[in-house]
Amino acid sequence: SQKIEQNSEALNIQEGKTATLTCNYTNYSPAYLQWYRQDPGRGPVFLLLIRENEKEKRKERLKVTFDTTLKQSLFHITASQPADSATYLCALGVSGYSTLTFGKGTMLLVSP
Amino acid sequence: DADVTQTPRNRITKTGKRIMLECSQTKGHDRMYWYRQDPGLGLRLIYYSFDVKDINKGEISDGYSVSRQAQAKFSLSLESAIPNQTALYFCATSEQRGGLYNEQFFGPGTRLTVL
């Protein structure tokens, strides 16, 4: 069966360090992958998209990698700040289908 | 003003009642979606619509129905609410142009409790 796995345990890091979040998938051949940020009680907000033929994408302090061989995407936040504390969701889009399938998300806690 | 709005923001209802959740958007997007979010289960797609005449079931459509009244409005109904429909409900929109890759824009959510 198809699965998207994100670390269920919260990731705790210190301010200034790099946070790395993982999204693994099985039995999918995604055409693209998106990352969203969600704050408690609020709707997800889009951050980055990476396509299957792209290895890496960057936006300010954010970096996403996509390895279709390992079936994995890594999401990095460099120089993390307490304001980066949130839940981060990955979402896969598959060719021929027009909807996204979301992972359950990983909570990131950045302490001062 | 918010681009995607949902009403009500919070609702408590009783088992067996009919309830409607409404979503409006000013982004001019053709595509609209309804999701529910439960702790430990993540976001799951209930229904989606790619234009006014197009309605599609998502992963978990049983017990729900939808209506796309206009490009800007997409309503979700629970015909006879049951306690396991207690959840946080999100509406989202995306552009038609560009096809697959477009990001989704989410509303603020409706917290529904069915007693």
Coordinates of N, CA and C in Angstrom, one line a residue:
Chain A
S1 N 0.8 -1.2 0.0 CA 0.0 0.0 0.0 C 0.9 1.3 0.0
Q2 N 0.3 2.4 -0.4 CA 1.1 3.6 -0.5 C 1.2 4.2 0.9
K3 N 2.4 4.7 1.2 CA 2.6 5.3 2.5 C 3.5 6.5 2.3
I4 N 3.2 7.5 3.2 CA 4.1 8.7 3.3 C 4.5 8.8 4.8
E5 N 5.7 8.8 5.1 CA 6.1 8.8 6.5 C 7.0 10.0 6.8
Q6 N 6.5 10.7 7.9 CA 7.3 11.8 8.5 C 7.5 11.4 9.9
N7 N 8.6 11.9 10.5 CA 8.9 11.6 11.9 C 7.7 12.0 12.8
S8 N 7.2 11.0 13.5 CA 6.1 11.4 14.4 C 6.5 12.1 15.6
E9 N 7.7 11.9 16.0 CA 8.2 12.5 17.3 C 8.7 13.9 16.9
A10 N 8.5 14.8 17.8 CA 8.9 16.2 17.6 C 10.4 16.3 17.6
L11 N 10.9 17.2 16.7 CA 12.3 17.5 16.6 C 12.6 18.8 17.4
N12 N 13.5 18.6 18.4 CA 13.9 19.7 19.3 C 15.3 20.1 18.9
I13 N 15.5 21.4 18.6 CA 16.8 21.9 18.3 C 17.0 23.2 18.9
Q14 N 18.3 23.6 19.0 CA 18.6 24.9 19.6 C 18.7 26.0 18.5
E15 N 18.3 27.2 18.8 CA 18.4 28.3 17.9 C 19.7 28.4 17.3
G16 N 19.7 28.7 16.0 CA 21.0 28.8 15.3 C 21.4 27.6 14.6
K17 N 20.9 26.4 15.0 CA 21.3 25.2 14.4 C 20.5 24.9 13.1
T18 N 20.9 23.9 12.3 CA 20.1 23.5 11.1 C 19.1 22.4 11.5
A19 N 17.9 22.6 11.2 CA 16.9 21.6 11.4 C 16.7 20.8 10.1
T20 N 16.6 19.5 10.2 CA 16.4 18.6 9.1 C 15.3 17.7 9.3
L21 N 14.3 17.8 8.4 CA 13.0 17.0 8.5 C 13.0 16.0 7.4
T22 N 12.4 14.9 7.6 CA 12.5 13.8 6.6 C 11.1 13.4 6.2
C23 N 10.9 13.2 4.9 CA 9.7 12.7 4.3 C 10.1 11.5 3.4
N24 N 9.6 10.3 3.9 CA 9.9 9.1 3.1 C 8.6 8.5 2.5
Y25 N 8.6 7.9 1.4 CA 7.4 7.4 0.8 C 7.7 6.0 0.2
T26 N 6.6 5.2 0.1 CA 6.7 3.9 -0.5 C 5.5 3.7 -1.5
N27 N 5.8 3.0 -2.5 CA 4.7 2.7 -3.5 C 4.1 3.9 -4.1
Y28 N 4.9 4.9 -4.3 CA 4.5 6.1 -5.0 C 5.6 6.4 -6.1
S29 N 5.1 7.0 -7.1 CA 6.1 7.6 -8.1 C 5.7 9.1 -8.2
P30 N 6.0 9.9 -7.3 CA 5.6 11.3 -7.3 C 6.2 12.1 -8.4
A31 N 5.4 12.9 -9.0 CA 5.9 13.9 -10.0 C 6.5 15.1 -9.4
Y32 N 6.0 15.3 -8.1 CA 6.5 16.5 -7.4 C 6.2 16.3 -5.9
L33 N 6.8 17.2 -5.1 CA 6.6 17.1 -3.7 C 6.6 18.5 -3.2
Q34 N 5.7 18.8 -2.3 CA 5.5 20.1 -1.7 C 5.7 20.1 -0.2
W35 N 6.2 21.1 0.4 CA 6.3 21.3 1.8 C 5.5 22.4 2.3
Y36 N 4.8 22.2 3.4 CA 3.9 23.2 4.0 C 4.3 23.4 5.5
R37 N 4.0 24.6 6.0 CA 4.1 24.9 7.4 C 2.7 25.0 8.0
Q38 N 2.5 24.5 9.2 CA 1.2 24.6 9.9 C 1.5 25.0 11.3
D39 N 0.9 26.2 11.7 CA 0.9 26.6 13.1 C -0.4 26.1 13.8
P40 N -0.3 25.9 15.1 CA -1.5 25.3 15.8 C -2.8 26.1 15.5
G41 N -3.8 25.3 15.2 CA -5.1 25.8 14.9 C -5.3 26.6 13.7
R42 N -4.3 26.6 12.8 CA -4.3 27.3 11.6 C -4.2 26.4 10.4
G43 N -4.5 27.0 9.2 CA -4.3 26.2 8.0 C -2.9 26.1 7.5
P44 N -2.5 25.1 6.8 CA -1.2 24.9 6.3 C -0.8 26.1 5.3
V45 N 0.4 26.4 5.3 CA 0.9 27.5 4.4 C 2.0 26.9 3.5
F46 N 1.9 27.0 2.2 CA 2.9 26.5 1.2 C 4.3 27.1 1.4
L47 N 5.3 26.3 1.4 CA 6.7 26.8 1.5 C 7.5 26.6 0.2
L48 N 7.6 25.3 -0.3 CA 8.4 25.0 -1.4 C 7.8 23.8 -2.2
L49 N 8.2 23.8 -3.5 CA 7.8 22.7 -4.4 C 9.1 22.2 -5.0
I50 N 9.2 20.9 -5.2 CA 10.3 20.4 -5.9 C 9.8 19.3 -6.8
R51 N 10.3 19.3 -8.1 CA 9.8 18.3 -9.1 C 10.7 17.1 -9.1
E52 N 10.2 16.1 -9.8 CA 11.0 14.8 -9.8 C 12.3 14.9 -10.4
N53 N 12.5 15.8 -11.4 CA 13.7 15.9 -12.1 C 14.7 17.0 -11.5
E54 N 14.3 17.4 -10.3 CA 15.1 18.4 -9.5 C 15.7 17.7 -8.3
K55 N 17.0 18.0 -8.1 CA 17.6 17.4 -6.9 C 17.5 18.3 -5.7
E56 N 17.5 19.6 -5.9 CA 17.5 20.5 -4.7 C 16.8 21.8 -5.1
K57 N 16.1 22.4 -4.1 CA 15.5 23.7 -4.3 C 15.8 24.5 -3.0
R58 N 16.0 25.8 -3.2 CA 16.3 26.7 -2.1 C 15.4 27.9 -2.1
K59 N 15.1 28.4 -0.9 CA 14.4 29.7 -0.7 C 14.8 30.3 0.6
E60 N 15.6 31.3 0.5 CA 16.1 32.0 1.8 C 16.8 30.9 2.7
R61 N 16.3 30.7 3.9 CA 16.9 29.8 4.8 C 16.4 28.3 4.6
L62 N 15.6 28.1 3.6 CA 15.0 26.8 3.4 C 15.7 26.1 2.2
K63 N 15.8 24.8 2.4 CA 16.4 23.9 1.3 C 15.7 22.6 1.3
V64 N 15.2 22.2 0.1 CA 14.6 20.9 0.0 C 15.4 20.0 -1.0
T65 N 15.6 18.8 -0.7 CA 16.2 17.8 -1.6 C 15.2 16.7 -1.9
F66 N 15.3 16.1 -3.0 CA 14.4 15.1 -3.5 C 15.2 14.0 -4.1
D67 N 15.2 12.8 -3.5 CA 16.0 11.6 -4.0 C 15.0 10.6 -4.4
T68 N 14.7 10.4 -5.7 CA 13.7 9.4 -6.1 C 14.2 8.0 -6.0
T69 N 15.5 7.8 -5.9 CA 16.1 6.5 -5.7 C 15.8 6.0 -4.3
L70 N 16.1 6.9 -3.4 CA 15.9 6.6 -1.9 C 14.5 6.8 -1.5
K71 N 13.7 7.4 -2.4 CA 12.2 7.7 -2.1 C 12.2 8.6 -0.9
Q72 N 12.9 9.7 -0.9 CA 13.0 10.5 0.3 C 13.2 12.0 -0.1
S73 N 12.6 12.8 0.7 CA 12.8 14.3 0.6 C 13.3 14.8 2.0
L74 N 14.3 15.6 1.9 CA 14.8 16.2 3.2 C 14.5 17.7 3.1
F75 N 14.0 18.3 4.2 CA 13.7 19.7 4.3 C 14.6 20.3 5.4
H76 N 15.4 21.3 5.0 CA 16.3 21.9 5.9 C 16.0 23.3 6.2
I77 N 16.1 23.7 7.5 CA 16.0 25.1 7.9 C 17.3 25.5 8.5
T78 N 18.1 26.4 7.9 CA 19.4 26.8 8.4 C 19.2 28.0 9.3
A79 N 20.1 28.1 10.3 CA 20.0 29.2 11.3 C 18.7 29.3 11.9
S80 N 18.2 28.2 12.4 CA 16.8 28.2 12.9 C 16.5 29.2 14.0
Q81 N 15.3 29.6 14.1 CA 14.8 30.6 15.0 C 13.6 30.1 15.8
P82 N 13.4 30.5 17.0 CA 12.1 30.1 17.7 C 10.9 30.3 16.9
A83 N 10.9 31.3 16.0 CA 9.7 31.6 15.2 C 9.5 30.5 14.1
D84 N 10.5 29.6 13.9 CA 10.4 28.5 13.0 C 9.6 27.3 13.6
S85 N 9.3 27.4 14.9 CA 8.6 26.3 15.6 C 7.2 26.2 15.0
A86 N 6.9 25.0 14.5 CA 5.6 24.7 13.8 C 5.6 23.2 13.4
T87 N 4.5 22.8 12.8 CA 4.5 21.5 12.2 C 4.7 21.6 10.7
Y88 N 5.5 20.8 10.2 CA 5.9 20.8 8.8 C 5.3 19.6 8.1
L89 N 4.6 19.8 7.0 CA 3.9 18.7 6.3 C 4.6 18.6 4.9
C90 N 4.8 17.3 4.5 CA 5.1 17.1 3.1 C 3.9 16.6 2.4
A91 N 3.8 16.8 1.1 CA 2.7 16.4 0.3 C 3.2 16.0 -1.1
L92 N 2.7 14.8 -1.5 CA 3.1 14.3 -2.8 C 2.0 14.4 -3.9
G93 N 2.5 14.8 -5.1 CA 1.6 14.8 -6.2 C 2.1 13.8 -7.3
V94 N 1.1 13.1 -7.8 CA 1.5 12.0 -8.7 C 1.0 12.3 -10.1
S95 N 1.7 11.9 -11.1 CA 1.3 12.2 -12.5 C 0.0 11.5 -12.8
G96 N -0.9 12.2 -13.4 CA -2.2 11.6 -13.8 C -3.2 11.8 -12.7
Y97 N -2.8 12.3 -11.6 CA -3.8 12.6 -10.5 C -3.6 14.1 -10.2
S98 N -4.7 14.7 -9.9 CA -4.7 16.1 -9.7 C -4.8 16.6 -8.3
T99 N -4.5 15.7 -7.3 CA -4.6 16.0 -5.9 C -3.3 15.7 -5.2
L100 N -3.2 16.2 -4.0 CA -2.1 16.0 -3.2 C -2.4 15.0 -2.1
T101 N -1.4 14.2 -1.7 CA -1.5 13.3 -0.5 C -0.5 13.8 0.5
F102 N -1.0 14.1 1.7 CA -0.2 14.7 2.7 C 0.3 13.7 3.7
G103 N 1.5 13.9 4.2 CA 2.1 13.2 5.3 C 1.4 13.7 6.6
K104 N 1.7 13.1 7.7 CA 1.1 13.5 9.0 C 1.8 14.6 9.6
G105 N 3.0 15.0 9.1 CA 3.7 16.1 9.7 C 4.6 15.8 10.8
T106 N 5.6 16.7 10.9 CA 6.6 16.6 12.0 C 6.6 18.0 12.7
M107 N 6.5 17.9 14.0 CA 6.6 19.2 14.8 C 8.0 19.5 15.1
L108 N 8.4 20.8 14.8 CA 9.7 21.3 15.1 C 9.6 22.3 16.2
L109 N 10.5 22.1 17.2 CA 10.5 23.1 18.3 C 11.9 23.6 18.4
V110 N 12.1 24.9 18.2 CA 13.4 25.6 18.3 C 13.4 26.4 19.6
S111 N 14.4 26.0 20.4 CA 14.5 26.7 21.7 C 15.6 27.8 21.7
P112 N 15.4 28.9 22.4 CA 16.3 30.0 22.4 C 17.6 29.6 23.0
Chain B
D1 N -8.2 41.6 4.0 CA -9.2 40.5 4.2 C -8.6 39.1 3.7
A2 N -8.9 38.1 4.4 CA -8.4 36.7 4.0 C -8.9 36.3 2.6
D3 N -8.0 35.6 1.9 CA -8.4 35.2 0.6 C -9.3 34.0 0.6
V4 N -9.1 33.1 1.6 CA -10.0 31.9 1.7 C -10.6 32.0 3.1
T5 N -11.9 32.1 3.2 CA -12.6 32.2 4.4 C -13.5 31.0 4.6
Q6 N -13.7 30.6 5.9 CA -14.5 29.5 6.3 C -15.5 29.9 7.4
T7 N -16.7 29.5 7.2 CA -17.7 29.7 8.3 C -18.5 28.5 8.5
P8 N -18.9 28.2 9.8 CA -18.4 28.9 11.0 C -16.9 28.5 11.3
R9 N -16.3 29.2 12.3 CA -15.0 28.8 12.7 C -15.0 27.7 13.7
N10 N -16.0 27.7 14.5 CA -16.2 26.7 15.5 C -17.7 26.3 15.5
R11 N -18.0 25.0 15.7 CA -19.4 24.5 15.8 C -19.4 23.3 16.6
I12 N -20.4 23.3 17.5 CA -20.7 22.2 18.3 C -22.1 21.7 18.0
T13 N -22.3 20.5 17.6 CA -23.6 20.0 17.2 C -23.9 18.6 17.8
K14 N -25.1 18.1 17.6 CA -25.4 16.8 18.2 C -25.5 15.8 17.2
T15 N -25.4 14.5 17.6 CA -25.5 13.4 16.7 C -26.8 13.4 16.0
G16 N -26.7 13.2 14.6 CA -28.0 13.2 13.8 C -28.3 14.5 13.2
K17 N -27.7 15.6 13.6 CA -28.1 16.9 13.0 C -27.4 17.0 11.7
R18 N -28.0 17.8 10.8 CA -27.4 18.2 9.5 C -26.7 19.5 9.7
I19 N -25.5 19.5 9.2 CA -24.7 20.7 9.3 C -24.0 21.0 8.0
M20 N -23.8 22.3 7.7 CA -23.1 22.8 6.5 C -22.0 23.7 6.9
L21 N -20.8 23.4 6.3 CA -19.6 24.2 6.5 C -19.4 24.9 5.1
E22 N -19.2 26.2 5.2 CA -19.1 27.0 4.0 C -17.6 27.5 3.8
C23 N -17.3 27.6 2.5 CA -16.0 28.1 2.1 C -16.1 29.1 1.0
S24 N -15.5 30.3 1.1 CA -15.5 31.3 0.1 C -14.1 31.7 -0.2
Q25 N -13.8 32.1 -1.5 CA -12.5 32.5 -1.8 C -12.5 33.7 -2.8
T26 N -11.6 34.6 -2.6 CA -11.5 35.8 -3.5 C -10.2 35.7 -4.4
K27 N -9.6 34.5 -4.5 CA -8.4 34.3 -5.2 C -8.7 34.1 -6.7
G28 N -9.9 33.8 -7.1 CA -10.2 33.6 -8.5 C -9.8 32.2 -9.0
H29 N -9.5 31.3 -8.0 CA -9.1 30.0 -8.4 C -10.2 29.1 -8.8
D30 N -9.9 28.2 -9.8 CA -11.0 27.3 -10.2 C -11.1 26.1 -9.3
R31 N -10.0 25.6 -8.7 CA -10.0 24.4 -8.0 C -10.2 24.6 -6.5
M32 N -11.1 23.8 -5.9 CA -11.3 23.9 -4.4 C -11.4 22.5 -3.8
Y33 N -11.0 22.4 -2.6 CA -10.9 21.2 -1.9 C -11.4 21.3 -0.5
W34 N -11.9 20.1 0.1 CA -12.2 20.0 1.5 C -11.4 18.9 2.1
Y35 N -10.7 19.2 3.2 CA -10.0 18.2 4.0 C -10.5 18.2 5.4
R36 N -10.2 17.0 6.0 CA -10.3 17.0 7.5 C -9.0 16.6 8.1
Q37 N -8.7 17.1 9.3 CA -7.5 16.8 10.0 C -7.8 16.3 11.4
D38 N -7.2 15.1 11.7 CA -7.4 14.5 13.0 C -6.0 14.3 13.5
P39 N -5.9 14.4 14.9 CA -4.6 14.1 15.5 C -4.1 12.7 15.1
G40 N -2.8 12.7 14.7 CA -2.3 11.4 14.4 C -2.6 10.8 13.0
L41 N -3.6 11.5 12.3 CA -4.0 11.0 11.0 C -3.6 12.0 9.9
G42 N -3.3 13.2 10.2 CA -2.9 14.1 9.2 C -4.1 14.6 8.4
L43 N -3.8 15.3 7.3 CA -4.9 15.9 6.4 C -5.3 14.8 5.4
R44 N -6.7 14.7 5.3 CA -7.2 13.7 4.4 C -8.3 14.4 3.5
L45 N -8.2 14.1 2.3 CA -9.1 14.7 1.3 C -10.5 14.1 1.3
I46 N -11.5 15.0 1.4 CA -12.9 14.5 1.5 C -13.5 14.6 0.1
Y47 N -13.5 15.8 -0.5 CA -14.1 16.1 -1.9 C -13.2 17.2 -2.5
Y48 N -13.2 17.2 -3.8 CA -12.6 18.3 -4.5 C -13.4 18.6 -5.8
S49 N -13.2 19.9 -6.3 CA -13.9 20.4 -7.4 C -13.0 21.2 -8.3
F50 N -12.9 20.9 -9.6 CA -12.0 21.6 -10.5 C -12.7 22.7 -11.2
D51 N -14.0 22.7 -11.3 CA -14.8 23.9 -11.7 C -16.2 23.7 -11.2
V52 N -17.1 24.6 -11.5 CA -18.5 24.6 -11.0 C -19.2 23.3 -11.3
K53 N -18.9 22.7 -12.5 CA -19.6 21.5 -12.9 C -18.9 20.2 -12.6
D54 N -17.8 20.3 -11.9 CA -16.9 19.1 -11.6 C -16.8 18.9 -10.1
I55 N -17.3 17.7 -9.7 CA -17.2 17.3 -8.2 C -16.6 15.9 -8.2
N56 N -15.7 15.7 -7.3 CA -15.0 14.4 -7.2 C -14.9 14.0 -5.8
K57 N -15.0 12.7 -5.6 CA -14.8 12.2 -4.2 C -13.3 12.1 -3.9
G58 N -13.0 12.3 -2.7 CA -11.6 12.1 -2.2 C -11.5 10.8 -1.5
E59 N -10.5 10.7 -0.6 CA -10.2 9.5 0.1 C -11.3 9.1 1.1
I60 N -12.0 10.1 1.7 CA -12.9 9.7 2.8 C -14.2 10.5 2.6
S61 N -15.0 10.2 1.5 CA -16.2 11.0 1.2 C -17.4 10.4 1.9
D62 N -17.4 9.2 2.4 CA -18.6 8.7 3.0 C -19.1 9.5 4.2
G63 N -20.4 9.8 4.2 CA -21.0 10.6 5.3 C -21.0 12.1 5.0
Y64 N -20.4 12.5 3.8 CA -20.3 13.9 3.4 C -20.9 14.1 2.1
S65 N -21.3 15.4 1.8 CA -21.7 15.8 0.4 C -21.2 17.2 0.3
V66 N -21.1 17.6 -1.0 CA -20.6 19.0 -1.3 C -21.5 19.6 -2.3
S67 N -21.4 21.0 -2.4 CA -22.0 21.8 -3.4 C -21.1 22.9 -3.8
R68 N -20.9 23.0 -5.2 CA -20.1 24.1 -5.7 C -21.1 25.1 -6.3
Q69 N -21.5 26.1 -5.5 CA -22.5 27.0 -5.9 C -22.1 28.1 -6.9
A70 N -20.8 28.3 -6.9 CA -20.2 29.3 -7.8 C -18.7 29.1 -7.8
Q71 N -18.0 29.7 -8.7 CA -16.5 29.5 -8.7 C -15.9 29.8 -7.3
A72 N -16.5 30.8 -6.6 CA -15.9 31.2 -5.3 C -16.5 30.5 -4.1
K73 N -17.4 29.6 -4.3 CA -18.1 29.0 -3.1 C -18.2 27.5 -3.2
F74 N -17.8 26.9 -2.1 CA -17.8 25.4 -2.0 C -18.2 25.0 -0.6
S75 N -19.3 24.3 -0.5 CA -19.9 24.0 0.8 C -19.8 22.5 1.0
L76 N -19.5 22.2 2.3 CA -19.4 20.8 2.7 C -20.6 20.5 3.7
S77 N -21.4 19.4 3.5 CA -22.5 19.1 4.3 C -22.3 17.7 5.0
L78 N -22.7 17.7 6.2 CA -22.8 16.4 6.9 C -24.3 16.2 7.1
E79 N -24.8 15.2 6.4 CA -26.3 15.0 6.4 C -26.8 14.6 7.8
S80 N -26.1 13.7 8.4 CA -26.5 13.2 9.7 C -25.2 13.0 10.5
A81 N -24.8 14.1 11.3 CA -23.5 14.1 11.9 C -23.3 13.0 13.0
I82 N -22.1 12.4 13.0 CA -21.8 11.4 14.0 C -20.5 11.8 14.8
P83 N -20.3 11.3 16.0 CA -19.2 11.8 16.8 C -17.8 11.6 16.1
N84 N -17.7 10.5 15.3 CA -16.3 10.4 14.7 C -16.1 11.3 13.5
Q85 N -17.0 12.3 13.3 CA -16.8 13.3 12.3 C -16.3 14.6 13.1
T86 N -16.1 14.5 14.4 CA -15.4 15.5 15.1 C -14.0 15.7 14.6
A87 N -13.6 16.9 14.1 CA -12.3 17.1 13.5 C -12.2 18.6 13.2
L88 N -11.0 18.9 12.7 CA -10.7 20.2 12.1 C -10.9 20.1 10.6
Y89 N -11.7 21.0 10.0 CA -12.0 20.9 8.6 C -11.4 22.1 7.9
F90 N -10.7 21.8 6.8 CA -10.0 22.9 6.0 C -10.5 22.9 4.6
C91 N -10.8 24.1 4.1 CA -11.0 24.3 2.7 C -9.7 24.8 2.1
A92 N -9.5 24.5 0.8 CA -8.3 24.9 0.1 C -8.6 25.2 -1.3
T93 N -7.8 26.1 -1.9 CA -8.0 26.4 -3.4 C -6.6 26.3 -4.1
S94 N -6.7 26.1 -5.4 CA -5.5 26.2 -6.2 C -5.8 26.6 -7.6
E95 N -4.8 27.1 -8.3 CA -5.1 27.6 -9.7 C -5.2 26.4 -10.6
Q96 N -5.9 26.6 -11.7 CA -6.0 25.7 -12.8 C -4.8 25.8 -13.7
R97 N -4.4 27.0 -13.9 CA -3.3 27.3 -14.8 C -2.0 26.6 -14.3
G98 N -1.3 26.0 -15.1 CA 0.0 25.4 -14.7 C -0.2 23.9 -14.3
G99 N -1.4 23.4 -14.3 CA -1.7 22.0 -14.1 C -1.3 21.5 -12.7
L100 N -0.5 20.5 -12.7 CA -0.3 19.7 -11.4 C 0.4 20.5 -10.3
Y101 N 1.3 21.4 -10.7 CA 2.3 21.8 -9.7 C 1.8 22.9 -8.8
N102 N 0.6 23.4 -8.9 CA 0.2 24.6 -8.2 C 0.0 24.3 -6.7
E103 N 0.5 25.3 -5.9 CA 0.4 25.2 -4.4 C -1.1 25.4 -4.1
Q104 N -1.4 24.9 -2.9 CA -2.8 25.0 -2.4 C -2.8 26.1 -1.3
F105 N -3.9 26.9 -1.3 CA -4.0 27.9 -0.3 C -5.2 27.5 0.6
F106 N -4.9 27.5 1.9 CA -5.8 27.0 2.9 C -6.6 28.0 3.6
G107 N -7.8 27.8 4.0 CA -8.6 28.6 4.9 C -8.1 28.4 6.3
P108 N -8.8 29.2 7.2 CA -8.3 29.1 8.6 C -8.9 27.9 9.4
G109 N -9.8 27.2 8.8 CA -10.3 25.9 9.4 C -11.6 26.1 10.2
T110 N -12.4 25.1 10.3 CA -13.6 25.0 11.1 C -13.4 23.8 12.1
R111 N -13.5 24.2 13.4 CA -13.4 23.1 14.4 C -14.8 22.6 14.7
L112 N -15.1 21.4 14.3 CA -16.4 20.8 14.5 C -16.4 19.7 15.6
T113 N -17.3 19.9 16.5 CA -17.5 18.9 17.6 C -18.9 18.3 17.5
V114 N -19.0 17.0 17.3 CA -20.3 16.3 17.3 C -20.4 15.5 18.6
L115 N -21.4 15.9 19.4 CA -21.7 15.2 20.7 C -22.6 14.0 20.6

